[in-house]
Amino acid sequence: MENQRIINISKKLSYHLRHAPEKIGLKLDKNGWADVSTILSKLHISKAELEECVAKNDKQRFAFDERHEKIRANQGHSIKNVDLELPISSPPKILYHGTVEKFMDEIMKDGLKPMSRQYVHLSAMIETAEKVGSRRGKPVILKVDTERMTEDGMEFRVSSNGVWLTDRVPAKYLSKF
Ligand code: HQG
């Protein structure tokens, strides 16, 4: 398949599996899984195209169940009642968050908030944070002191595609990189 077509399908999958399943009559179960057959008919794509899209996705955003009858997004949900049941994990001592200058006053006052998503998204690699920030303009990179957060009882989870997730990051654990 052409790269642009893969990207277009991936965007639709992200939208419906994370934010708006009802727009195409899709139902997510409590763990975020949706029927592959519904996706195929509503997005007018073949099983082979869906398989290729999942396999070639640059961030491995989607996962199939064992029999490839169900699919879900690995992270990024805004739907509140989806629980991926990710176990609590111990993160590297520092994680990074990429944002942009216009949000900085608010972030350094209120900390990082999940905004429209379930969690604040953090990464182990600076390069990833730079990419995330660049979606909005010139990236500003924040360091998150996860060691102190953990000492203070805060929890982290990691998605199967390596994105670190936490409920929020109070400003005292943040510093500019
Ligand atoms: C900012 C993409 C004001 C935050 C990426 C960010 C990621 C605040 C924006 C994933 C704030 C939320 C998530 C506060 C946070 N005041 N602004 N207190 N706290 N913000 O898109 O982290 O390609 O929900 O800095 O690669 O940018 O979709 O989060 O700029 O992994 O798979 O509010 O989305 O992945 O934006 O991105 P988002 P994000 P996918």
PDB file of N, CA and C in Angstrom, residues 88-89 91 145-157 166-168 170 172-173:
ATOM      1  N   ILE A  88       1.239  -1.274  36.988  1.00  0.00           N
ATOM      2  CA  ILE A  88       2.110  -0.191  37.448  1.00  0.00           C
ATOM      3  C   ILE A  88       3.561  -0.620  37.218  1.00  0.00           C
ATOM      4  N   SER A  89       4.366   0.296  36.658  1.00  0.00           N
ATOM      5  CA  SER A  89       5.761  -0.042  36.353  1.00  0.00           C
ATOM      6  C   SER A  89       6.685   0.995  36.936  1.00  0.00           C
ATOM      7  N   PRO A  91       9.534   3.510  36.343  1.00  0.00           N
ATOM      8  CA  PRO A  91      10.088   4.211  35.175  1.00  0.00           C
ATOM      9  C   PRO A  91      11.585   4.500  35.327  1.00  0.00           C
ATOM     10  N   ASP A 145      11.108  14.510  37.167  1.00  0.00           N
ATOM     11  CA  ASP A 145      11.841  13.780  38.194  1.00  0.00           C
ATOM     12  C   ASP A 145      10.973  12.624  38.712  1.00  0.00           C
ATOM     13  N   THR A 146      11.016  11.521  37.990  1.00  0.00           N
ATOM     14  CA  THR A 146      10.135  10.393  38.332  1.00  0.00           C
ATOM     15  C   THR A 146      10.583   9.694  39.611  1.00  0.00           C
ATOM     16  N   GLU A 147      11.861   9.836  39.925  1.00  0.00           N
ATOM     17  CA  GLU A 147      12.361   9.197  41.158  1.00  0.00           C
ATOM     18  C   GLU A 147      11.660   9.819  42.374  1.00  0.00           C
ATOM     19  N   ARG A 148      11.628  11.156  42.392  1.00  0.00           N
ATOM     20  CA  ARG A 148      10.950  11.835  43.513  1.00  0.00           C
ATOM     21  C   ARG A 148       9.441  11.597  43.478  1.00  0.00           C
ATOM     22  N   MET A 149       8.895  11.571  42.292  1.00  0.00           N
ATOM     23  CA  MET A 149       7.445  11.311  42.198  1.00  0.00           C
ATOM     24  C   MET A 149       7.110   9.945  42.788  1.00  0.00           C
ATOM     25  N   THR A 150       7.935   8.956  42.454  1.00  0.00           N
ATOM     26  CA  THR A 150       7.694   7.602  42.963  1.00  0.00           C
ATOM     27  C   THR A 150       7.843   7.573  44.478  1.00  0.00           C
ATOM     28  N   GLU A 151       8.894   8.247  44.974  1.00  0.00           N
ATOM     29  CA  GLU A 151       9.082   8.338  46.440  1.00  0.00           C
ATOM     30  C   GLU A 151       7.849   8.939  47.101  1.00  0.00           C
ATOM     31  N   ASP A 152       7.224   9.878  46.403  1.00  0.00           N
ATOM     32  CA  ASP A 152       6.053  10.565  46.954  1.00  0.00           C
ATOM     33  C   ASP A 152       4.745   9.829  46.641  1.00  0.00           C
ATOM     34  N   GLY A 153       4.841   8.609  46.121  1.00  0.00           N
ATOM     35  CA  GLY A 153       3.658   7.752  45.981  1.00  0.00           C
ATOM     36  C   GLY A 153       2.925   7.833  44.655  1.00  0.00           C
ATOM     37  N   MET A 154       3.500   8.545  43.702  1.00  0.00           N
ATOM     38  CA  MET A 154       2.809   8.624  42.410  1.00  0.00           C
ATOM     39  C   MET A 154       3.161   7.416  41.537  1.00  0.00           C
ATOM     40  N   GLU A 155       2.226   7.072  40.636  1.00  0.00           N
ATOM     41  CA  GLU A 155       2.362   5.828  39.877  1.00  0.00           C
ATOM     42  C   GLU A 155       2.527   6.063  38.379  1.00  0.00           C
ATOM     43  N   PHE A 156       3.207   5.117  37.758  1.00  0.00           N
ATOM     44  CA  PHE A 156       3.446   5.172  36.315  1.00  0.00           C
ATOM     45  C   PHE A 156       3.045   3.847  35.679  1.00  0.00           C
ATOM     46  N   ARG A 157       2.605   3.955  34.437  1.00  0.00           N
ATOM     47  CA  ARG A 157       2.340   2.771  33.628  1.00  0.00           C
ATOM     48  C   ARG A 157       3.029   2.981  32.299  1.00  0.00           C
ATOM     49  N   THR A 166       1.064   8.781  33.284  1.00  0.00           N
ATOM     50  CA  THR A 166       0.809   9.054  34.697  1.00  0.00           C
ATOM     51  C   THR A 166      -0.363  10.031  34.807  1.00  0.00           C
ATOM     52  N   ASP A 167      -0.979  10.080  35.997  1.00  0.00           N
ATOM     53  CA  ASP A 167      -2.200  10.897  36.128  1.00  0.00           C
ATOM     54  C   ASP A 167      -1.944  12.389  35.950  1.00  0.00           C
ATOM     55  N   ARG A 168      -0.904  12.873  36.600  1.00  0.00           N
ATOM     56  CA  ARG A 168      -0.490  14.265  36.410  1.00  0.00           C
ATOM     57  C   ARG A 168       0.904  14.453  36.984  1.00  0.00           C
ATOM     58  N   PRO A 170       2.790  17.271  39.114  1.00  0.00           N
ATOM     59  CA  PRO A 170       2.848  18.576  39.768  1.00  0.00           C
ATOM     60  C   PRO A 170       4.125  19.340  39.385  1.00  0.00           C
ATOM     61  N   LYS A 172       6.378  20.932  40.833  1.00  0.00           N
ATOM     62  CA  LYS A 172       7.651  20.826  41.568  1.00  0.00           C
ATOM     63  C   LYS A 172       8.549  19.699  41.059  1.00  0.00           C
ATOM     64  N   TYR A 173       8.008  18.798  40.260  1.00  0.00           N
ATOM     65  CA  TYR A 173       8.840  17.712  39.707  1.00  0.00           C
ATOM     66  C   TYR A 173       9.328  18.020  38.299  1.00  0.00           C
TER      67      TYR A 173
END
